[in-house]
Amino acid sequence: MSVSVINYHRGMVRWEPNARGRLEQAALELYFERGFEQTTVAEIALRAGLTERTFFRHFADKREVLFSGAGMLEELMASAIADAPADAAPLDAMAAALEAAGALLQERRALARQRQAVIIANRALQERELIKLASLAAALGEALRRRGVAEPAASLTAEAGVAVFKVAFERWVGDADQAELPEVIRASLDELRAVTAGTAPCTNHPHWPGW
Amino acid sequence: MSVSVINYHRGMVRWEPNARGRLEQAALELYFERGFEQTTVAEIALRAGLTERTFFRHFADKREVLFSGAGMLEELMASAIADAPADAAPLDAMAAALEAAGALLQERRALARQRQAVIIANRALQERELIKLASLAAALGEALRRRGVAEPAASLTAEAGVAVFKVAFERWVGDADQAELPEVIRASLDELRAVTAGTAPCTNHPHWPGW
């Protein structure tokens, strides 16, 4: 995915610096203000100061604005698993993937919050999000199997990792006190280790103040 | 949900013993043979030797035949969590819920296998199944919070429990050697404990022969 694109249009060379980012920003603002269903591609292009044609050069449809990042996240996490030291335990390879995902999303906190509000308000988008999470678990399970992790350990580690990600993400995105996502993810992973070890969960964990 | 129903029809009393079960059986056979989309309610009723009217007395539509059991499973599992001893650790309460679910589904193995084949063949049904699993995780998290389990332990235990269920169910439903589901679930849960403890996973676990 290119972040800025040169358009050759009727013989003229036109710069559209960061067209993709501007379209994404405009779309999220409009989905947030008016609702996803009520927003048209024409309105998104207008707010971004670009044309509909440019929109469709970057996104297949208005739903893809919300979900194209999911593929990037999946690749990033699968690569982190592949790149973990050969002797790393499955859950440690998964922790590296979660760390990478946390760092990426932390940089995009404002967009992530807006996106989450849009998705929560629309049932079809919620369903799409669940499908993306299931696809993420499948991809991470595959990345673990490529490291030689057997079943069912690979699938269980992948599903548990996605569970940690989901719980931590929801905590972070709805959190007023601005904890950093990688930190919330680490706390979540520790908590998962505690509950599966059967030890008393940390009921007063500093990163879960409001729950 | 009533299992057998007396229909009063034009002044006559007619017994339709186990109409719901017969409709379910007929529907699964037809979805399996012809595909879900290609099957009509009229055909289901015909194969069950019942009327369309009787079908709609039991199911809102043909999709509900596949998913009405999910609500029952959710109630069963939430009750098992509520009924676990007060001093049971969160994961032990979850294990009781998984045990109850395993016992129920084991009795319905043939139907469960047919249902799974139908769902795998249809993308919209797969999506619906993911939604049901997400709803199950939310309900189990709520049942754990009612026991006084704090966040994020409640959500993580619920998500981890559903992950174990999903992985074990897929193993069991596709397994030729007829392992019992409660046993596969217990093996899965042990494996989750092993991977989160960072110990070497049981790569040659007897209940995971073919993976």
Coordinates of N, CA and C in Angstrom, one line a residue, chain B:
Chain B
M1 N -38.2 -24.1 24.9 CA -38.4 -24.9 23.7 C -39.1 -26.2 24.0
S2 N -40.2 -26.4 23.4 CA -40.9 -27.7 23.7 C -40.4 -28.7 22.7
V3 N -40.2 -29.9 23.1 CA -39.7 -31.0 22.2 C -40.8 -31.7 21.5
S4 N -41.9 -31.9 22.1 CA -43.1 -32.4 21.4 C -44.3 -31.5 21.6
V5 N -45.1 -31.4 20.6 CA -46.1 -30.4 20.6 C -47.4 -31.0 20.1
I6 N -48.5 -30.6 20.8 CA -49.8 -31.0 20.3 C -50.4 -29.9 19.5
N7 N -50.8 -30.2 18.2 CA -51.4 -29.2 17.4 C -52.9 -29.3 17.3
Y8 N -53.6 -28.3 17.6 CA -55.0 -28.3 17.4 C -55.3 -27.7 16.1
H9 N -55.8 -28.5 15.2 CA -55.9 -28.1 13.8 C -57.3 -28.4 13.3
R10 N -58.0 -27.4 12.8 CA -59.4 -27.6 12.4 C -60.2 -28.5 13.3
G11 N -60.1 -28.2 14.6 CA -60.9 -28.9 15.5 C -60.4 -30.3 15.9
M12 N -59.4 -30.8 15.2 CA -58.9 -32.1 15.5 C -57.6 -32.0 16.4
V13 N -57.4 -33.0 17.2 CA -56.2 -33.0 18.0 C -55.2 -33.9 17.3
R14 N -54.0 -33.3 17.0 CA -53.1 -34.1 16.2 C -51.8 -34.2 17.0
W15 N -51.2 -35.3 17.2 CA -49.9 -35.5 17.9 C -48.8 -35.3 16.8
E16 N -47.8 -34.6 17.2 CA -46.7 -34.5 16.3 C -45.4 -34.8 17.2
P17 N -45.2 -36.0 17.6 CA -44.2 -36.3 18.5 C -42.8 -35.9 18.0
N18 N -42.1 -35.2 18.9 CA -40.8 -34.7 18.5 C -40.7 -34.0 17.2
A19 N -41.7 -33.2 16.9 CA -41.7 -32.4 15.6 C -40.4 -31.6 15.4
R20 N -40.0 -31.0 16.5 CA -38.8 -30.1 16.4 C -37.6 -30.9 16.0
G21 N -37.4 -32.1 16.7 CA -36.3 -33.0 16.4 C -36.3 -33.5 14.9
R22 N -37.5 -33.8 14.5 CA -37.7 -34.3 13.1 C -37.3 -33.3 12.1
L23 N -37.8 -32.0 12.4 CA -37.5 -30.9 11.5 C -36.0 -30.6 11.4
E24 N -35.4 -30.7 12.6 CA -34.0 -30.4 12.6 C -33.2 -31.4 11.8
Q25 N -33.5 -32.7 12.0 CA -32.9 -33.8 11.3 C -33.0 -33.6 9.8
A26 N -34.3 -33.4 9.4 CA -34.6 -33.2 8.0 C -33.8 -32.1 7.4
A27 N -33.8 -30.9 8.1 CA -33.1 -29.7 7.6 C -31.7 -30.0 7.4
L28 N -31.0 -30.6 8.4 CA -29.6 -30.9 8.4 C -29.3 -31.8 7.2
E29 N -30.1 -32.8 7.0 CA -29.8 -33.7 5.9 C -29.9 -33.0 4.6
L30 N -30.9 -32.1 4.4 CA -31.1 -31.4 3.2 C -30.0 -30.4 2.9
Y31 N -29.6 -29.6 4.0 CA -28.6 -28.6 3.9 C -27.3 -29.3 3.5
F32 N -27.1 -30.5 4.0 CA -25.8 -31.3 3.8 C -25.8 -31.8 2.4
E33 N -27.0 -32.3 1.9 CA -27.1 -32.9 0.5 C -27.0 -31.8 -0.6
R34 N -27.8 -30.7 -0.3 CA -28.1 -29.8 -1.4 C -27.4 -28.4 -1.2
G35 N -27.0 -28.2 0.0 CA -26.5 -26.8 0.4 C -27.6 -26.1 1.1
F36 N -27.2 -25.2 1.9 CA -28.1 -24.4 2.7 C -29.0 -23.5 1.9
E37 N -28.4 -22.8 1.0 CA -29.1 -21.8 0.1 C -30.2 -22.5 -0.7
Q38 N -29.9 -23.7 -1.2 CA -30.7 -24.4 -2.2 C -31.9 -25.1 -1.5
T39 N -32.0 -25.1 -0.2 CA -33.0 -25.9 0.5 C -34.2 -24.9 0.9
T40 N -35.4 -25.3 0.7 CA -36.5 -24.5 1.1 C -37.2 -25.1 2.3
V41 N -38.0 -24.3 3.0 CA -38.7 -24.7 4.2 C -39.7 -25.8 3.8
A42 N -40.3 -25.6 2.6 CA -41.3 -26.6 2.1 C -40.7 -28.0 2.0
E43 N -39.4 -28.0 1.5 CA -38.7 -29.3 1.4 C -38.4 -29.9 2.7
I44 N -38.0 -29.1 3.7 CA -37.7 -29.6 5.0 C -39.0 -30.2 5.6
A45 N -40.1 -29.4 5.5 CA -41.3 -29.9 6.1 C -41.7 -31.3 5.5
L46 N -41.6 -31.3 4.2 CA -42.0 -32.5 3.4 C -41.1 -33.7 3.9
R47 N -39.8 -33.5 4.0 CA -39.0 -34.7 4.4 C -39.3 -35.1 5.8
A48 N -39.7 -34.1 6.7 CA -40.0 -34.5 8.1 C -41.4 -35.0 8.2
G49 N -42.2 -35.0 7.1 CA -43.6 -35.5 7.2 C -44.4 -34.5 8.0
L50 N -44.1 -33.2 7.9 CA -44.9 -32.2 8.7 C -45.2 -31.1 7.7
T51 N -45.9 -30.1 8.3 CA -46.3 -28.9 7.4 C -45.4 -27.8 7.6
E52 N -45.4 -26.8 6.6 CA -44.6 -25.6 6.8 C -45.0 -24.8 8.0
R53 N -46.3 -24.9 8.3 CA -46.9 -24.2 9.4 C -46.2 -24.7 10.7
T54 N -46.0 -26.0 10.8 CA -45.4 -26.6 12.0 C -43.9 -26.2 12.1
F55 N -43.3 -26.1 10.9 CA -41.9 -25.6 10.9 C -41.8 -24.2 11.6
F56 N -42.7 -23.3 11.1 CA -42.6 -22.0 11.6 C -43.1 -21.8 13.1
R57 N -43.8 -22.9 13.6 CA -44.1 -22.9 15.0 C -42.8 -23.2 15.8
H58 N -41.8 -23.8 15.2 CA -40.6 -24.1 16.0 C -39.4 -23.3 15.6
F59 N -39.4 -22.8 14.4 CA -38.2 -22.0 14.0 C -38.6 -20.7 13.2
A60 N -38.0 -19.6 13.5 CA -38.3 -18.4 12.8 C -38.0 -18.5 11.3
D61 N -36.9 -19.2 11.0 CA -36.5 -19.3 9.6 C -35.5 -20.5 9.5
K62 N -35.0 -20.8 8.3 CA -34.2 -22.0 8.1 C -32.8 -21.8 8.7
R63 N -32.4 -20.6 8.9 CA -31.1 -20.4 9.6 C -31.2 -20.8 11.1
E64 N -32.3 -20.5 11.7 CA -32.5 -20.7 13.1 C -32.4 -22.2 13.5
V65 N -32.6 -23.1 12.5 CA -32.5 -24.5 12.8 C -31.0 -24.8 13.2
L66 N -30.1 -24.1 12.6 CA -28.7 -24.3 12.8 C -28.2 -23.6 14.1
F67 N -28.9 -22.5 14.5 CA -28.3 -21.7 15.6 C -29.1 -21.7 16.9
S68 N -30.3 -22.3 16.9 CA -31.1 -22.2 18.1 C -30.4 -23.0 19.3
G69 N -29.6 -24.0 18.9 CA -28.9 -24.7 20.0 C -27.8 -23.9 20.7
A70 N -27.3 -22.8 20.0 CA -26.3 -22.0 20.6 C -26.7 -21.3 21.8
G71 N -28.0 -20.9 21.8 CA -28.6 -20.2 23.0 C -28.6 -21.1 24.2
M72 N -29.0 -22.4 23.9 CA -29.1 -23.4 24.9 C -27.7 -23.7 25.5
L73 N -26.7 -23.8 24.6 CA -25.4 -24.1 25.1 C -24.9 -22.9 26.0
E74 N -25.2 -21.7 25.6 CA -24.8 -20.5 26.3 C -25.4 -20.6 27.7
E75 N -26.7 -20.9 27.8 CA -27.3 -21.0 29.1 C -26.7 -22.1 30.0
L76 N -26.5 -23.2 29.4 CA -25.9 -24.4 30.1 C -24.6 -24.0 30.7
M77 N -23.7 -23.4 29.9 CA -22.4 -23.0 30.3 C -22.4 -21.9 31.4
A78 N -23.2 -20.9 31.2 CA -23.3 -19.9 32.2 C -23.8 -20.4 33.5
S79 N -24.8 -21.4 33.5 CA -25.3 -22.0 34.7 C -24.2 -22.8 35.4
A80 N -23.4 -23.5 34.6 CA -22.3 -24.3 35.2 C -21.3 -23.4 35.9
I81 N -21.0 -22.2 35.3 CA -20.1 -21.2 36.0 C -20.8 -20.7 37.3
A82 N -22.1 -20.4 37.2 CA -22.8 -19.9 38.4 C -22.8 -21.0 39.5
D83 N -22.9 -22.2 39.1 CA -23.1 -23.3 40.1 C -21.7 -23.9 40.6
A84 N -20.6 -23.4 40.1 CA -19.3 -23.9 40.5 C -19.1 -23.5 42.0
P85 N -18.4 -24.3 42.8 CA -18.1 -24.0 44.2 C -17.6 -22.5 44.3
A86 N -18.0 -21.9 45.4 CA -17.7 -20.5 45.6 C -16.2 -20.2 45.6
D87 N -15.4 -21.2 46.1 CA -14.0 -21.0 46.1 C -13.2 -21.5 44.9
A88 N -14.0 -21.9 43.8 CA -13.3 -22.4 42.6 C -12.6 -21.2 41.9
A89 N -11.4 -21.5 41.4 CA -10.7 -20.5 40.6 C -11.4 -20.2 39.3
P90 N -11.3 -19.0 38.7 CA -12.0 -18.7 37.5 C -11.9 -19.8 36.4
L91 N -10.7 -20.3 36.2 CA -10.5 -21.3 35.2 C -11.1 -22.6 35.5
D92 N -11.3 -22.9 36.8 CA -11.9 -24.1 37.2 C -13.4 -24.0 37.0
A93 N -14.0 -22.9 37.3 CA -15.4 -22.6 36.9 C -15.6 -22.8 35.4
M94 N -14.7 -22.2 34.7 CA -14.8 -22.3 33.2 C -14.6 -23.8 32.8
A95 N -13.8 -24.6 33.4 CA -13.6 -26.0 33.1 C -14.9 -26.7 33.3
A96 N -15.7 -26.4 34.4 CA -17.0 -27.0 34.6 C -17.9 -26.7 33.5
A97 N -17.9 -25.5 33.0 CA -18.8 -25.1 31.9 C -18.4 -25.9 30.6
L98 N -17.1 -26.0 30.3 CA -16.6 -26.7 29.2 C -17.0 -28.2 29.2
E99 N -16.9 -28.7 30.4 CA -17.3 -30.1 30.7 C -18.8 -30.3 30.3
A100 N -19.6 -29.4 30.8 CA -21.1 -29.5 30.5 C -21.4 -29.4 29.0
A101 N -20.7 -28.5 28.4 CA -20.9 -28.3 26.9 C -20.4 -29.6 26.2
G102 N -19.3 -30.1 26.6 CA -18.8 -31.3 25.9 C -19.7 -32.5 26.1
A103 N -20.3 -32.7 27.2 CA -21.2 -33.8 27.5 C -22.4 -33.7 26.6
L104 N -23.0 -32.5 26.5 CA -24.2 -32.2 25.7 C -23.9 -32.5 24.2
L105 N -22.8 -32.0 23.7 CA -22.5 -32.2 22.3 C -22.1 -33.6 21.9
Q106 N -21.4 -34.3 22.9 CA -21.0 -35.6 22.6 C -22.2 -36.5 22.2
E107 N -23.4 -36.2 22.9 CA -24.6 -37.0 22.6 C -25.2 -36.7 21.3
R108 N -24.8 -35.6 20.7 CA -25.3 -35.2 19.4 C -24.3 -35.2 18.3
R109 N -23.3 -36.1 18.4 CA -22.2 -36.1 17.6 C -22.5 -36.1 16.1
A110 N -23.5 -37.0 15.7 CA -23.8 -37.1 14.3 C -24.4 -35.8 13.7
L111 N -25.3 -35.2 14.5 CA -25.9 -33.9 14.1 C -24.8 -32.8 14.0
A112 N -23.9 -32.8 15.0 CA -22.9 -31.8 15.1 C -22.0 -31.9 13.9
R113 N -21.7 -33.1 13.5 CA -20.8 -33.2 12.3 C -21.4 -32.7 11.0
Q114 N -22.7 -33.1 10.9 CA -23.5 -32.6 9.7 C -23.6 -31.1 9.7
R115 N -23.9 -30.5 10.9 CA -24.0 -29.1 11.0 C -22.7 -28.4 10.6
Q116 N -21.6 -28.9 11.1 CA -20.3 -28.3 10.9 C -20.0 -28.3 9.4
A117 N -20.3 -29.4 8.7 CA -20.1 -29.5 7.2 C -20.9 -28.4 6.5
V118 N -22.2 -28.2 6.9 CA -23.0 -27.2 6.3 C -22.5 -25.8 6.5
I119 N -22.0 -25.6 7.7 CA -21.5 -24.2 8.1 C -20.2 -23.9 7.3
I120 N -19.3 -24.9 7.3 CA -18.1 -24.7 6.6 C -18.3 -24.3 5.1
A121 N -19.4 -24.9 4.5 CA -19.6 -24.7 3.1 C -20.3 -23.3 2.8
N122 N -20.6 -22.5 3.8 CA -21.3 -21.3 3.5 C -20.8 -20.1 4.3
R123 N -20.3 -19.1 3.6 CA -19.6 -18.0 4.3 C -20.4 -17.3 5.3
A124 N -21.7 -17.0 4.9 CA -22.6 -16.3 5.8 C -22.8 -17.0 7.1
L125 N -22.9 -18.4 6.9 CA -23.1 -19.2 8.1 C -21.9 -19.2 9.0
Q126 N -20.7 -19.2 8.4 CA -19.5 -19.1 9.2 C -19.4 -17.8 10.0
E127 N -19.9 -16.7 9.3 CA -19.9 -15.4 10.0 C -20.8 -15.5 11.2
R128 N -22.0 -16.1 11.0 CA -23.0 -16.2 12.0 C -22.4 -17.0 13.2
E129 N -21.7 -18.0 12.9 CA -21.1 -18.9 13.9 C -20.0 -18.1 14.8
L130 N -19.3 -17.2 14.1 CA -18.3 -16.4 14.8 C -19.0 -15.4 15.8
I131 N -20.2 -14.9 15.3 CA -21.0 -14.0 16.1 C -21.5 -14.7 17.4
K132 N -21.9 -16.0 17.2 CA -22.4 -16.8 18.3 C -21.3 -17.0 19.3
L133 N -20.1 -17.3 18.8 CA -19.0 -17.6 19.7 C -18.6 -16.3 20.5
A134 N -18.7 -15.1 19.8 CA -18.4 -13.9 20.5 C -19.4 -13.6 21.6
S135 N -20.7 -13.9 21.2 CA -21.8 -13.7 22.2 C -21.6 -14.7 23.4
L136 N -21.1 -15.9 23.1 CA -20.8 -16.9 24.1 C -19.7 -16.4 25.1
A137 N -18.7 -15.8 24.5 CA -17.6 -15.3 25.4 C -18.1 -14.2 26.2
A138 N -18.9 -13.3 25.7 CA -19.5 -12.2 26.5 C -20.3 -12.7 27.6
A139 N -21.2 -13.7 27.3 CA -22.1 -14.3 28.4 C -21.3 -15.0 29.5
L140 N -20.2 -15.7 29.1 CA -19.4 -16.4 30.1 C -18.6 -15.4 30.9
G141 N -18.1 -14.3 30.3 CA -17.4 -13.2 31.0 C -18.4 -12.6 32.1
E142 N -19.6 -12.4 31.7 CA -20.6 -11.8 32.6 C -20.9 -12.8 33.7
A143 N -21.0 -14.1 33.4 CA -21.2 -15.1 34.5 C -20.0 -15.1 35.5
L144 N -18.8 -14.9 35.0 CA -17.7 -14.9 35.9 C -17.7 -13.6 36.7
R145 N -18.0 -12.5 36.1 CA -18.1 -11.2 36.9 C -19.2 -11.4 38.0
R146 N -20.2 -12.1 37.7 CA -21.3 -12.2 38.8 C -20.8 -13.1 39.9
R147 N -19.7 -13.9 39.7 CA -19.1 -14.6 40.8 C -18.1 -13.8 41.5
G148 N -17.9 -12.5 41.1 CA -16.9 -11.6 41.8 C -15.6 -11.6 41.1
V149 N -15.4 -12.3 40.0 CA -14.1 -12.3 39.3 C -13.9 -10.9 38.6
A150 N -12.8 -10.3 38.9 CA -12.5 -8.9 38.4 C -12.1 -8.9 37.0
E151 N -12.1 -7.7 36.4 CA -11.5 -7.6 35.0 C -10.1 -7.2 35.2
P152 N -9.2 -7.6 34.3 CA -9.5 -8.3 33.0 C -9.6 -9.9 33.2
A153 N -9.5 -10.4 34.4 CA -9.4 -11.9 34.5 C -10.7 -12.5 34.0
A154 N -11.9 -11.9 34.2 CA -13.1 -12.5 33.8 C -13.2 -12.6 32.2
S155 N -12.8 -11.5 31.6 CA -12.9 -11.5 30.1 C -11.8 -12.4 29.5
L156 N -10.6 -12.4 30.1 CA -9.6 -13.3 29.6 C -9.9 -14.8 29.8
T157 N -10.5 -15.1 31.0 CA -10.8 -16.5 31.2 C -11.9 -16.9 30.3
A158 N -12.9 -16.0 30.0 CA -14.0 -16.4 29.1 C -13.5 -16.6 27.7
E159 N -12.6 -15.6 27.2 CA -12.1 -15.8 25.9 C -11.2 -17.0 25.7
A160 N -10.4 -17.3 26.8 CA -9.5 -18.5 26.7 C -10.4 -19.7 26.7
G161 N -11.5 -19.7 27.5 CA -12.4 -20.9 27.5 C -13.0 -21.1 26.2
V162 N -13.4 -20.1 25.5 CA -14.1 -20.2 24.2 C -13.0 -20.7 23.2
A163 N -11.8 -20.2 23.3 CA -10.7 -20.7 22.5 C -10.5 -22.2 22.6
V164 N -10.5 -22.6 23.8 CA -10.3 -24.1 24.1 C -11.5 -24.9 23.5
F165 N -12.7 -24.3 23.7 CA -13.8 -25.0 23.1 C -13.8 -25.1 21.6
K166 N -13.4 -24.0 21.0 CA -13.3 -23.9 19.5 C -12.3 -24.9 18.9
V167 N -11.1 -24.9 19.5 CA -10.0 -25.7 19.0 C -10.4 -27.2 19.3
A168 N -10.9 -27.5 20.4 CA -11.3 -28.9 20.8 C -12.5 -29.4 19.9
F169 N -13.5 -28.5 19.7 CA -14.6 -28.9 18.9 C -14.2 -29.2 17.5
E170 N -13.4 -28.3 16.9 CA -12.9 -28.6 15.5 C -12.1 -29.9 15.4
R171 N -11.4 -30.1 16.4 CA -10.6 -31.4 16.4 C -11.6 -32.6 16.5
W172 N -12.5 -32.5 17.4 CA -13.5 -33.6 17.6 C -14.4 -33.9 16.4
V173 N -14.9 -32.8 15.8 CA -15.9 -32.9 14.8 C -15.2 -33.4 13.5
G174 N -14.0 -33.2 13.3 CA -13.3 -33.7 12.1 C -12.5 -35.0 12.3
D175 N -12.7 -35.5 13.5 CA -11.8 -36.7 13.9 C -12.5 -38.0 13.5
A176 N -11.7 -38.8 12.8 CA -12.2 -40.1 12.4 C -12.2 -41.1 13.6
D177 N -11.3 -40.9 14.5 CA -11.1 -42.0 15.5 C -12.1 -41.9 16.7
Q178 N -13.1 -41.0 16.6 CA -14.1 -41.0 17.6 C -13.7 -40.7 19.1
A179 N -12.7 -39.9 19.3 CA -12.4 -39.5 20.7 C -13.7 -38.8 21.2
E180 N -13.8 -38.9 22.5 CA -15.0 -38.2 23.2 C -14.7 -36.7 23.4
L181 N -15.7 -35.9 23.1 CA -15.5 -34.4 23.2 C -15.0 -34.0 24.6
P182 N -15.6 -34.5 25.7 CA -15.1 -34.0 27.0 C -13.7 -34.3 27.2
E183 N -13.2 -35.4 26.7 CA -11.8 -35.8 26.8 C -10.9 -34.8 26.0
V184 N -11.4 -34.6 24.7 CA -10.6 -33.7 23.9 C -10.5 -32.3 24.5
I185 N -11.6 -31.8 25.1 CA -11.6 -30.5 25.8 C -10.7 -30.5 26.9
R186 N -10.7 -31.6 27.7 CA -9.7 -31.6 28.9 C -8.3 -31.6 28.4
A187 N -8.0 -32.3 27.3 CA -6.6 -32.3 26.7 C -6.2 -30.9 26.2
S188 N -7.2 -30.2 25.6 CA -7.0 -28.9 25.1 C -6.7 -27.9 26.2
L189 N -7.5 -28.0 27.3 CA -7.3 -27.1 28.5 C -5.9 -27.3 29.1
D190 N -5.5 -28.6 29.2 CA -4.2 -28.9 29.7 C -3.1 -28.3 28.8
E191 N -3.3 -28.4 27.6 CA -2.4 -27.8 26.6 C -2.3 -26.3 26.7
L192 N -3.5 -25.7 26.9 CA -3.4 -24.2 27.1 C -2.6 -23.9 28.4
R193 N -2.9 -24.6 29.4 CA -2.1 -24.4 30.7 C -0.6 -24.5 30.4
A194 N -0.3 -25.6 29.6 CA 1.2 -25.8 29.3 C 1.8 -24.6 28.5
V195 N 1.1 -24.2 27.4 CA 1.7 -23.1 26.6 C 1.7 -21.8 27.4
T196 N 0.8 -21.5 28.2 CA 0.8 -20.3 29.0 C 1.8 -20.3 30.1
A197 N 2.1 -21.6 30.6 CA 3.2 -21.7 31.6 C 4.5 -21.7 31.0
G198 N 4.6 -21.7 29.6 CA 5.9 -21.7 28.9 C 6.6 -23.0 29.0
T199 N 5.9 -24.1 29.4 CA 6.6 -25.4 29.4 C 6.4 -25.9 28.0
A200 N 7.2 -26.9 27.7 CA 7.1 -27.5 26.3 C 5.7 -28.1 26.1
P201 N 5.1 -27.7 25.0 CA 3.8 -28.3 24.8 C 3.9 -29.8 24.5
C202 N 2.8 -30.5 24.8 CA 2.8 -32.0 24.5 C 2.6 -32.2 23.1
T203 N 3.7 -32.3 22.3 CA 3.6 -32.4 20.9 C 3.1 -33.8 20.5
N204 N 3.2 -34.8 21.4 CA 2.6 -36.1 21.0 C 1.5 -36.5 21.9
H205 N 0.6 -35.6 22.1 CA -0.5 -35.8 23.0 C -1.4 -36.9 22.3
P206 N -1.8 -37.9 23.1 CA -2.6 -39.0 22.5 C -3.9 -38.6 21.9
H207 N -4.5 -37.5 22.3 CA -5.8 -37.1 21.7 C -5.6 -36.2 20.5
W208 N -4.4 -36.0 20.0 CA -4.2 -35.2 18.8 C -3.3 -35.9 17.8
P209 N -3.8 -37.1 17.5 CA -3.0 -38.0 16.7 C -2.7 -37.5 15.3
G210 N -3.7 -37.0 14.6 CA -3.6 -36.7 13.2 C -3.1 -35.3 12.8
W211 N -2.8 -34.5 13.8 CA -2.5 -33.1 13.4 C -1.1 -32.9 13.1

